[in-house]
PDB file of N, CA and C in Angstrom:
ATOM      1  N   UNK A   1      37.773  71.453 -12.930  1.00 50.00           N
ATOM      2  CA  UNK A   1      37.698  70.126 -12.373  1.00 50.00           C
ATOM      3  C   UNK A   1      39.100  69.539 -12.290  1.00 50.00           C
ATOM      4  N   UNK A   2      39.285  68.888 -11.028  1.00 59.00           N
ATOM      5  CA  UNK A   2      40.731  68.433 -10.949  1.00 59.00           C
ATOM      6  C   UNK A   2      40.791  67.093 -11.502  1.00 59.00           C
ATOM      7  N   UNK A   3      41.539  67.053 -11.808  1.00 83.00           N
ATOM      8  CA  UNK A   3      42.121  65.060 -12.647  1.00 83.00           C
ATOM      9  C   UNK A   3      43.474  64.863 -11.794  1.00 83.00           C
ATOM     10  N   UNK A   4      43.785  63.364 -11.258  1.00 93.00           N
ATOM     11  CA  UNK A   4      44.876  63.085 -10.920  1.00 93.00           C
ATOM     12  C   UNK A   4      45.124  62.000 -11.812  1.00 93.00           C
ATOM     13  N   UNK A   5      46.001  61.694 -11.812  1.00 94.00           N
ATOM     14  CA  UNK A   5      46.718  60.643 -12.609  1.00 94.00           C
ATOM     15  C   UNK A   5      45.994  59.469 -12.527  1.00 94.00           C
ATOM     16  N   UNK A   6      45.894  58.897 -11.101  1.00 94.00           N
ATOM     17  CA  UNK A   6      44.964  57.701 -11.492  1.00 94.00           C
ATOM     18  C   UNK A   6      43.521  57.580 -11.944  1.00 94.00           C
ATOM     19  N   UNK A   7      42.921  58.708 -11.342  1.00 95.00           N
ATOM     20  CA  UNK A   7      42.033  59.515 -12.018  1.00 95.00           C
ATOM     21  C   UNK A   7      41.285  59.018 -13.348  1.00 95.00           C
ATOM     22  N   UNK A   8      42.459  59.581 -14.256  1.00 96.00           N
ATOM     23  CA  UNK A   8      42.411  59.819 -15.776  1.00 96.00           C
ATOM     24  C   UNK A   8      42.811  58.371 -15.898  1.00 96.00           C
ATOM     25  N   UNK A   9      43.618  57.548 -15.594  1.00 96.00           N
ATOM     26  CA  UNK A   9      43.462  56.185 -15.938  1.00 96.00           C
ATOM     27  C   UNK A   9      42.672  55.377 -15.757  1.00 96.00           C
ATOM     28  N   UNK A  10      41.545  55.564 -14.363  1.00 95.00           N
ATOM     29  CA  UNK A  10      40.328  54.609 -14.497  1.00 95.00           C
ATOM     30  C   UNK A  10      39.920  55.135 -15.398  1.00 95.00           C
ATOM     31  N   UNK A  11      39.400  56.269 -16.171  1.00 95.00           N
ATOM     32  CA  UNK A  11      39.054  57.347 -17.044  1.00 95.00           C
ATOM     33  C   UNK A  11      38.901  56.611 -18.635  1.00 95.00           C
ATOM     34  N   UNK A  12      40.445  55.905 -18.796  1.00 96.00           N
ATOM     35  CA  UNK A  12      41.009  55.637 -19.595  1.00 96.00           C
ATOM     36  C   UNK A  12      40.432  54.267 -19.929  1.00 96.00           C
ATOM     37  N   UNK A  13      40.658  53.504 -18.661  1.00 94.00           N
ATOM     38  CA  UNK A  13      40.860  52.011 -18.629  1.00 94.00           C
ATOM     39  C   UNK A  13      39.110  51.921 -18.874  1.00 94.00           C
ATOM     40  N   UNK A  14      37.654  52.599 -18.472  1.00 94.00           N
ATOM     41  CA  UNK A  14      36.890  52.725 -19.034  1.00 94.00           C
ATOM     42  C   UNK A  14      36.558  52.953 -20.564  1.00 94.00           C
ATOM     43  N   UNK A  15      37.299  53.797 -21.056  1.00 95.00           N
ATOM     44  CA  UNK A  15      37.640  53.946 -22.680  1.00 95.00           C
ATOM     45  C   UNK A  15      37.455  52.583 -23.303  1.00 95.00           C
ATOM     46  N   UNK A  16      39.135  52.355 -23.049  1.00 95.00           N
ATOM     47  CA  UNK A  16      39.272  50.895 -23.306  1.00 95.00           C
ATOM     48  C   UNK A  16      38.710  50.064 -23.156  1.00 95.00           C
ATOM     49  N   UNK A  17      38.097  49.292 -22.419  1.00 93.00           N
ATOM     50  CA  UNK A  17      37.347  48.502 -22.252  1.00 93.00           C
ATOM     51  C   UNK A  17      35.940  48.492 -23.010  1.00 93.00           C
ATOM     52  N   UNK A  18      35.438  49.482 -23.208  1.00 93.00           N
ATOM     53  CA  UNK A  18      34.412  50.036 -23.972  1.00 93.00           C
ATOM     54  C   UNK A  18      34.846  50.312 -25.817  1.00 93.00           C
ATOM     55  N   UNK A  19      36.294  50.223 -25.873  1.00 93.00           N
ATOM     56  CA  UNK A  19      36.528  49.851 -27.367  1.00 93.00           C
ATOM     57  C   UNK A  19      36.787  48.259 -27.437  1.00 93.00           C
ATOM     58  N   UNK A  20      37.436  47.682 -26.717  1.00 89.00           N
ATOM     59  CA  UNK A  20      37.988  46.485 -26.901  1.00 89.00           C
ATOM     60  C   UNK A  20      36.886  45.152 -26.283  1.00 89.00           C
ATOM     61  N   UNK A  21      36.074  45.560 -25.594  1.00 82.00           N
ATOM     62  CA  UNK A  21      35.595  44.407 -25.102  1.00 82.00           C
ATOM     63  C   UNK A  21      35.952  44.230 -23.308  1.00 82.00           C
ATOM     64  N   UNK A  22      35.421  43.325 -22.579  1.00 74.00           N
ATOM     65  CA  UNK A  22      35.751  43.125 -21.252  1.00 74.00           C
ATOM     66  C   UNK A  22      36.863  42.034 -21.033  1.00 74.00           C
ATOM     67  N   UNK A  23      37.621  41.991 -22.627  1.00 70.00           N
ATOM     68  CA  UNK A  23      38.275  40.646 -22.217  1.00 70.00           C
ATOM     69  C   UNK A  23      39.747  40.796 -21.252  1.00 70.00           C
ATOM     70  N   UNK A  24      40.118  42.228 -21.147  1.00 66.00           N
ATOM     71  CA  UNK A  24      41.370  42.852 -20.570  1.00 66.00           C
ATOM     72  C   UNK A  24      40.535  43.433 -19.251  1.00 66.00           C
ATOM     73  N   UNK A  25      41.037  42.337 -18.182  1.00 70.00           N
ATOM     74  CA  UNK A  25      40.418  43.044 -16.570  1.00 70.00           C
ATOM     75  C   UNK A  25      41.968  43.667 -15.896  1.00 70.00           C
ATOM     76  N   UNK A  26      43.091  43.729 -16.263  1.00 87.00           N
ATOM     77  CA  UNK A  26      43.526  44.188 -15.215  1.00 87.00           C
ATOM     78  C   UNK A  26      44.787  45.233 -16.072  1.00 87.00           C
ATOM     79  N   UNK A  27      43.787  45.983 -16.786  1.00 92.00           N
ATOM     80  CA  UNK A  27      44.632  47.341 -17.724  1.00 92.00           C
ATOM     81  C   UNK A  27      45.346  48.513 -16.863  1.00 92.00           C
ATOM     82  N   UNK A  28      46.212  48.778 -16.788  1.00 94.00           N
ATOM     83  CA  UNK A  28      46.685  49.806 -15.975  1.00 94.00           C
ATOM     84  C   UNK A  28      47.622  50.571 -16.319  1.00 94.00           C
ATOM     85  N   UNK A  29      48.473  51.964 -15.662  1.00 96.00           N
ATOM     86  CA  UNK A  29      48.932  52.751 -16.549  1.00 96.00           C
ATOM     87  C   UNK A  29      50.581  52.209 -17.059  1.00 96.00           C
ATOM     88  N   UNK A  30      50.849  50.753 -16.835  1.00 97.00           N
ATOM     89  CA  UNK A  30      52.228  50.589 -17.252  1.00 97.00           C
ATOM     90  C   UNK A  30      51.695  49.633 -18.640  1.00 97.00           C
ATOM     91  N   UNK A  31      50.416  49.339 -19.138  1.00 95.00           N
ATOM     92  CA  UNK A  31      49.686  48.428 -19.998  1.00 95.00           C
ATOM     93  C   UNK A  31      49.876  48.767 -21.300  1.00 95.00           C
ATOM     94  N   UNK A  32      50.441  48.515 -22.054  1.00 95.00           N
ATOM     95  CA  UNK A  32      50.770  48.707 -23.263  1.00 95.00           C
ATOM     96  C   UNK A  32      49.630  48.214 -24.450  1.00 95.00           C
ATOM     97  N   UNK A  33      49.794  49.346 -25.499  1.00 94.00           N
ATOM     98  CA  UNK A  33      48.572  49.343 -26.527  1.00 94.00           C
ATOM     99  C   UNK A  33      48.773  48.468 -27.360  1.00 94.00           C
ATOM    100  N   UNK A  34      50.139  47.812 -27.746  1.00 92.00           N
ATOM    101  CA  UNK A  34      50.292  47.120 -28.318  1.00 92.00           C
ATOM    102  C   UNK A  34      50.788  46.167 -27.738  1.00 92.00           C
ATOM    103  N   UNK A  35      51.305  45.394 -27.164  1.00 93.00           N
ATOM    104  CA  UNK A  35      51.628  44.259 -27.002  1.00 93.00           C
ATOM    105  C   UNK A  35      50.665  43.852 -25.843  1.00 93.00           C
ATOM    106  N   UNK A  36      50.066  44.353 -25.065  1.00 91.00           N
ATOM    107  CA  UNK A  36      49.250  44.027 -24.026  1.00 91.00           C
ATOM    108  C   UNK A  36      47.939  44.050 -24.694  1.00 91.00           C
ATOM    109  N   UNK A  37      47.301  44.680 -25.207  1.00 91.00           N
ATOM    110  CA  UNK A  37      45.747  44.948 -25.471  1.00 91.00           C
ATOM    111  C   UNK A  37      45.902  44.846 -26.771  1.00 91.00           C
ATOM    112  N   UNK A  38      46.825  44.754 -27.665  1.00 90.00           N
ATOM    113  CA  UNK A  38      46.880  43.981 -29.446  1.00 90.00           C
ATOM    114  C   UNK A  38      45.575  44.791 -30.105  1.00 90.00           C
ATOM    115  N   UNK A  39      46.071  46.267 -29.915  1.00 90.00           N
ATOM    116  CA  UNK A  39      45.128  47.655 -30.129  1.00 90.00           C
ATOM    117  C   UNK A  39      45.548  47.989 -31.668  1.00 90.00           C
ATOM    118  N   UNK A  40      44.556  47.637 -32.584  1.00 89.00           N
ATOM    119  CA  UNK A  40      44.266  47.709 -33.860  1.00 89.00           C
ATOM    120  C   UNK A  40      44.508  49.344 -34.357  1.00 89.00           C
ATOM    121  N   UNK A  41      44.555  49.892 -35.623  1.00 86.00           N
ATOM    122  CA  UNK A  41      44.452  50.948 -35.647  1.00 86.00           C
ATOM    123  C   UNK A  41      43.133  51.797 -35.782  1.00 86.00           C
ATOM    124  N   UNK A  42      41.825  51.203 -35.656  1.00 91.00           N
ATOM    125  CA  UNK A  42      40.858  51.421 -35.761  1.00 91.00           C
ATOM    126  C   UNK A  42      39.906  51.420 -34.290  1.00 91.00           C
ATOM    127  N   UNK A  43      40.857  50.687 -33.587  1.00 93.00           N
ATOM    128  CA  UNK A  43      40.846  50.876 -32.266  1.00 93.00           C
ATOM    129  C   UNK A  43      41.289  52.419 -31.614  1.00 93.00           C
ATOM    130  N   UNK A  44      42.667  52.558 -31.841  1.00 90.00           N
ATOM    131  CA  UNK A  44      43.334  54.131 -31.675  1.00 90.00           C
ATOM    132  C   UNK A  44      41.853  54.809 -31.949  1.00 90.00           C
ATOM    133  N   UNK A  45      41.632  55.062 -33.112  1.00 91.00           N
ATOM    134  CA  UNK A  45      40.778  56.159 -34.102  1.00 91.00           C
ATOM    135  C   UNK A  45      39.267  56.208 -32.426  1.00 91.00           C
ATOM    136  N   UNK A  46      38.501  55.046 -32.644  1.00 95.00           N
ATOM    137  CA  UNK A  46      37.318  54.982 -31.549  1.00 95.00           C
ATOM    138  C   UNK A  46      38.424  55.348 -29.820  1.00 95.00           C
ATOM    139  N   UNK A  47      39.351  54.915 -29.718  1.00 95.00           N
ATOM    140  CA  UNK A  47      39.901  55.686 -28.032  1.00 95.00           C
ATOM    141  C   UNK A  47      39.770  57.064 -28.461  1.00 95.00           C
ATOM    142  N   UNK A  48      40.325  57.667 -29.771  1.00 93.00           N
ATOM    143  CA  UNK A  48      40.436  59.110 -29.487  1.00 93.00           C
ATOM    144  C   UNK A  48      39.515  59.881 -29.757  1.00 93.00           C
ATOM    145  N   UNK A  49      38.094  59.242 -30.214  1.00 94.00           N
ATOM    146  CA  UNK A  49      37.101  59.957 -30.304  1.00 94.00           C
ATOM    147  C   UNK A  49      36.551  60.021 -28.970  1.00 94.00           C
ATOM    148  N   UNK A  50      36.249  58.952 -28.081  1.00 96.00           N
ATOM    149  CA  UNK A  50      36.117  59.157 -26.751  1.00 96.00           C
ATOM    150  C   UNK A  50      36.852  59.738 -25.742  1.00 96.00           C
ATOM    151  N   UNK A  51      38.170  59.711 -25.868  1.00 95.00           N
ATOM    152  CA  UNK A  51      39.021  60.998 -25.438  1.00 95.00           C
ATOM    153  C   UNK A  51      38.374  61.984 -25.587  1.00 95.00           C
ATOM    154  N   UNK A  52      38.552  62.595 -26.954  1.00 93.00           N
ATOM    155  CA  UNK A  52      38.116  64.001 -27.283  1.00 93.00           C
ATOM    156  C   UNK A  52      36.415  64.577 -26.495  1.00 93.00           C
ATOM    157  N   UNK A  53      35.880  63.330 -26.795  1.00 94.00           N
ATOM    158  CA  UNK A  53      34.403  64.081 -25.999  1.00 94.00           C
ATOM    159  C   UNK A  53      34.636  63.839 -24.617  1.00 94.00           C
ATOM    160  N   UNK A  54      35.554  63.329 -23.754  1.00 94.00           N
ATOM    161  CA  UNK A  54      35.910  63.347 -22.444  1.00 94.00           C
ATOM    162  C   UNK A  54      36.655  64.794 -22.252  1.00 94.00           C
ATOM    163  N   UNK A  55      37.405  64.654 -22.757  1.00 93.00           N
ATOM    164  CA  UNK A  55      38.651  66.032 -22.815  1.00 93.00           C
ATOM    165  C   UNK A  55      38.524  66.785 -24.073  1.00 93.00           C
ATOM    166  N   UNK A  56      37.357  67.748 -24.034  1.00 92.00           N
ATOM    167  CA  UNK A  56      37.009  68.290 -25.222  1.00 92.00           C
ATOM    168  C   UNK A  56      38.387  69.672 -25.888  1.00 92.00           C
ATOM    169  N   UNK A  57      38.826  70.004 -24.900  1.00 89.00           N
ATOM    170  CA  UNK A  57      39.837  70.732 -25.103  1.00 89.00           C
ATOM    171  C   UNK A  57      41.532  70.184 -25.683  1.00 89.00           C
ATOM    172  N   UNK A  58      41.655  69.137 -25.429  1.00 90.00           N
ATOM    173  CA  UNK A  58      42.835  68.189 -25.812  1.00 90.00           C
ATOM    174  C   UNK A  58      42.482  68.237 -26.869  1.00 90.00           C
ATOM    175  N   UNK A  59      44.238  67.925 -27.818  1.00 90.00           N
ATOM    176  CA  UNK A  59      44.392  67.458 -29.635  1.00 90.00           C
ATOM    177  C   UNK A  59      45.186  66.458 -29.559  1.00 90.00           C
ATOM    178  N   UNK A  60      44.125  65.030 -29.006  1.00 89.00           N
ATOM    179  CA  UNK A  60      44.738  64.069 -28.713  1.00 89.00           C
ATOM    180  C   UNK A  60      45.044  63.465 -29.443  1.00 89.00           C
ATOM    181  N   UNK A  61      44.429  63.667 -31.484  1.00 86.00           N
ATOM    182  CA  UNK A  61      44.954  62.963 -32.630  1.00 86.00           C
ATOM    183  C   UNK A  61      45.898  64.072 -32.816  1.00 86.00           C
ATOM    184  N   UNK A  62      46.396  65.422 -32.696  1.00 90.00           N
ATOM    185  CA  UNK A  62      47.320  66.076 -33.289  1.00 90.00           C
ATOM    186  C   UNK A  62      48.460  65.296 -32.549  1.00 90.00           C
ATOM    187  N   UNK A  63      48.389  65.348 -31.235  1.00 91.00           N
ATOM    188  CA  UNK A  63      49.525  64.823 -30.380  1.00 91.00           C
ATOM    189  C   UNK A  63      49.782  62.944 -30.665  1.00 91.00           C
ATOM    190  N   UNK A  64      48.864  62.503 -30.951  1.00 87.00           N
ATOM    191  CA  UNK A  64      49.189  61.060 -31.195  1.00 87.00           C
ATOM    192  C   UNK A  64      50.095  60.912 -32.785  1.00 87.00           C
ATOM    193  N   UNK A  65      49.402  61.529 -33.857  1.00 87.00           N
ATOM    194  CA  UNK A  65      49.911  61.514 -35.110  1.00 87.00           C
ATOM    195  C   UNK A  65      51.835  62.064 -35.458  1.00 87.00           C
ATOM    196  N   UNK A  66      51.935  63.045 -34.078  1.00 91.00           N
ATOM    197  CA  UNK A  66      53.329  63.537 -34.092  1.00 91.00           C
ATOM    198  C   UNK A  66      54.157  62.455 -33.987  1.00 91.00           C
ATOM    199  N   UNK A  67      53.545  61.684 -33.323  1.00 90.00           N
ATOM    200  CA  UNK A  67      54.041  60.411 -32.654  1.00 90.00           C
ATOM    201  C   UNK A  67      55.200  59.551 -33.908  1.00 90.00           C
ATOM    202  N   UNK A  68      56.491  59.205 -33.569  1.00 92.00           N
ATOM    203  CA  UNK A  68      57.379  58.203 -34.785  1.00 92.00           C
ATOM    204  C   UNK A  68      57.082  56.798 -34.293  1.00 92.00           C
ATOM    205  N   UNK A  69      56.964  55.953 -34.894  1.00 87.00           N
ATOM    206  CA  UNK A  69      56.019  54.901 -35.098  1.00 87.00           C
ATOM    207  C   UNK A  69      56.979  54.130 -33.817  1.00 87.00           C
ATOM    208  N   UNK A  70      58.452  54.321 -33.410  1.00 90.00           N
ATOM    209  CA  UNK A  70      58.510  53.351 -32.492  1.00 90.00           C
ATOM    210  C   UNK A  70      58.299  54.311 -30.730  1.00 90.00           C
ATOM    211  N   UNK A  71      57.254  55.037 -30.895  1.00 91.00           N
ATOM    212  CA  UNK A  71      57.070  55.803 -29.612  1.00 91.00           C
ATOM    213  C   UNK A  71      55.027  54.667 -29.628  1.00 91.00           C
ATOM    214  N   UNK A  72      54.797  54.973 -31.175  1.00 87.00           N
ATOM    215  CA  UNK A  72      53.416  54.611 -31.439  1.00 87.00           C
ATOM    216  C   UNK A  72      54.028  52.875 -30.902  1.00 87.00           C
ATOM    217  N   UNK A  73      54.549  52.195 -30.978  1.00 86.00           N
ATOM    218  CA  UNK A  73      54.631  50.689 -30.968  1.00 86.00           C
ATOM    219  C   UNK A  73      54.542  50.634 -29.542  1.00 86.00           C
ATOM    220  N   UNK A  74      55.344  51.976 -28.741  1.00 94.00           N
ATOM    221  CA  UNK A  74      55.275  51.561 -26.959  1.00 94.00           C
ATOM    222  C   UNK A  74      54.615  52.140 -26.279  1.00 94.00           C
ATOM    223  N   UNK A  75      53.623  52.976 -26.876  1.00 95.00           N
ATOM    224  CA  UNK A  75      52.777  54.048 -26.025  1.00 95.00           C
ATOM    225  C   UNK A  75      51.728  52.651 -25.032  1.00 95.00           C
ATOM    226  N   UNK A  76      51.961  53.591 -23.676  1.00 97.00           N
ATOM    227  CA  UNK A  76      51.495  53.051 -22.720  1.00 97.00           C
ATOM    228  C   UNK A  76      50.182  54.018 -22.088  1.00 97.00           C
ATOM    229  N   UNK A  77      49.366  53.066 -21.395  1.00 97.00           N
ATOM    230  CA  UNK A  77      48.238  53.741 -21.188  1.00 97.00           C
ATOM    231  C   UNK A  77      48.593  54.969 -20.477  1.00 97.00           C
ATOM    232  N   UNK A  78      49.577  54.582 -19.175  1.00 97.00           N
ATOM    233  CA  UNK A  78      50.265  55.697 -18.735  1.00 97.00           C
ATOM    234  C   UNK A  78      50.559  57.142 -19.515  1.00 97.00           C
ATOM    235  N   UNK A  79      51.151  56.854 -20.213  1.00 97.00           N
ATOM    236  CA  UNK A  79      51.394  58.072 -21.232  1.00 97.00           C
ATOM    237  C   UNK A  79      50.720  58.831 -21.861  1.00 97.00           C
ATOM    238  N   UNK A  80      49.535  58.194 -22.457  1.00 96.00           N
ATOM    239  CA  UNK A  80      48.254  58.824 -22.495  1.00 96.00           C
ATOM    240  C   UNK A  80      47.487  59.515 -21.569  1.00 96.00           C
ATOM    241  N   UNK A  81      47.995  59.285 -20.466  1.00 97.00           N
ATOM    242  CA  UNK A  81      47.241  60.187 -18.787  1.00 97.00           C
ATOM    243  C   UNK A  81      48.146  61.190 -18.742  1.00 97.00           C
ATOM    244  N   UNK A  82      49.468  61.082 -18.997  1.00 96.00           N
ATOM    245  CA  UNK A  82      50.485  61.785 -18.917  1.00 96.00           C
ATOM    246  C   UNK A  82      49.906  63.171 -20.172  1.00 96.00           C
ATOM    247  N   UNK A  83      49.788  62.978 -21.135  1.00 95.00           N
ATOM    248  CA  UNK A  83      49.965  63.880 -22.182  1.00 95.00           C
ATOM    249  C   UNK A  83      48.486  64.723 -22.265  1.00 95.00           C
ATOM    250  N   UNK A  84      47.513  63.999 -21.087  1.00 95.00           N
ATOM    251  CA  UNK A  84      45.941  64.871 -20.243  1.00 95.00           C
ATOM    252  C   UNK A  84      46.346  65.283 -19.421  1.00 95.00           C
ATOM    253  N   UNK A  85      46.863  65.513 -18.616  1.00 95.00           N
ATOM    254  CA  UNK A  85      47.195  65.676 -17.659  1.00 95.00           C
ATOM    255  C   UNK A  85      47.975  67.169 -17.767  1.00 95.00           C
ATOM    256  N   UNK A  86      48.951  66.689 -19.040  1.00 94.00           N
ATOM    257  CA  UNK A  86      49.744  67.894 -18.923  1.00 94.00           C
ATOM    258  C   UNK A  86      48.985  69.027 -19.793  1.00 94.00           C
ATOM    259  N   UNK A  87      48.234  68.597 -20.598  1.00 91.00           N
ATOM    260  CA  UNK A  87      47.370  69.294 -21.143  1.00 91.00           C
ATOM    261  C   UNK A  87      46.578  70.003 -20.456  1.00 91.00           C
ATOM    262  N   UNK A  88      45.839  69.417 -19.564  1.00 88.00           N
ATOM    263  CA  UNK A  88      45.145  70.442 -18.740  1.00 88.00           C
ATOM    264  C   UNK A  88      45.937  71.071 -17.913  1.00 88.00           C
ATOM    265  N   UNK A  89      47.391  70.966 -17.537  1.00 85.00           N
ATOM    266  CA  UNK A  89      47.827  71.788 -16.515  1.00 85.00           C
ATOM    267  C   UNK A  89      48.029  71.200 -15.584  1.00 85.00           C
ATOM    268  N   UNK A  90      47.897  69.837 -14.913  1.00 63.00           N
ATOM    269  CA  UNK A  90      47.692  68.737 -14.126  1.00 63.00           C
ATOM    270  C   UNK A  90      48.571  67.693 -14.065  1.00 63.00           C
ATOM    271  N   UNK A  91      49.067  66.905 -12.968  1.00 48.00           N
ATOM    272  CA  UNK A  91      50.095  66.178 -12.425  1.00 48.00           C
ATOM    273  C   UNK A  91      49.401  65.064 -11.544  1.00 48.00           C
TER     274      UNK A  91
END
């Protein structure tokens, strides 16, 4: 199955919205987890369980946890499509 980038971000922006509530309508891939959507860490934990059963093949907590906390402070939704994307082989 092919994924394109925006793709995996409505993909995403469904995620989200489904952890956080409907109160963020206009999430997109330059939208930041933290300063835009004020994404808890218990929040992370429920996105990457729904990741994982979306993208059962991704190690989207191995790849998030590598993460040094000021990559974790700016990770953008973008980047998260980015790091599926490349995972599956996909651009």
């Amino acid at each position: 199955m092919s994924n394109t980038k925006p793709e995996v971000v409505q993909s995403l922006v469904g995620m989200i919205t489904e952890v956080v509530g409907d109160e963020f309508f206009d999430i997109q891939a330059s939208t930041t987890f933290r300063d835009d959507l004020a994404f808890q860490s218990i929040q992370f934990v429920a996105l990457a369980t729904l990741i994982q059963e979306r993208w059962t093949d991704l190690d989207f907590v191995g790849w998030f946890g590598t993460k040094p906390l000021p990559e974790i402070v700016a990770l953008k939704v973008g980047d998260v499509a980015d790091f599926i994307l490349a995972s599956l082989g996909e651009r």
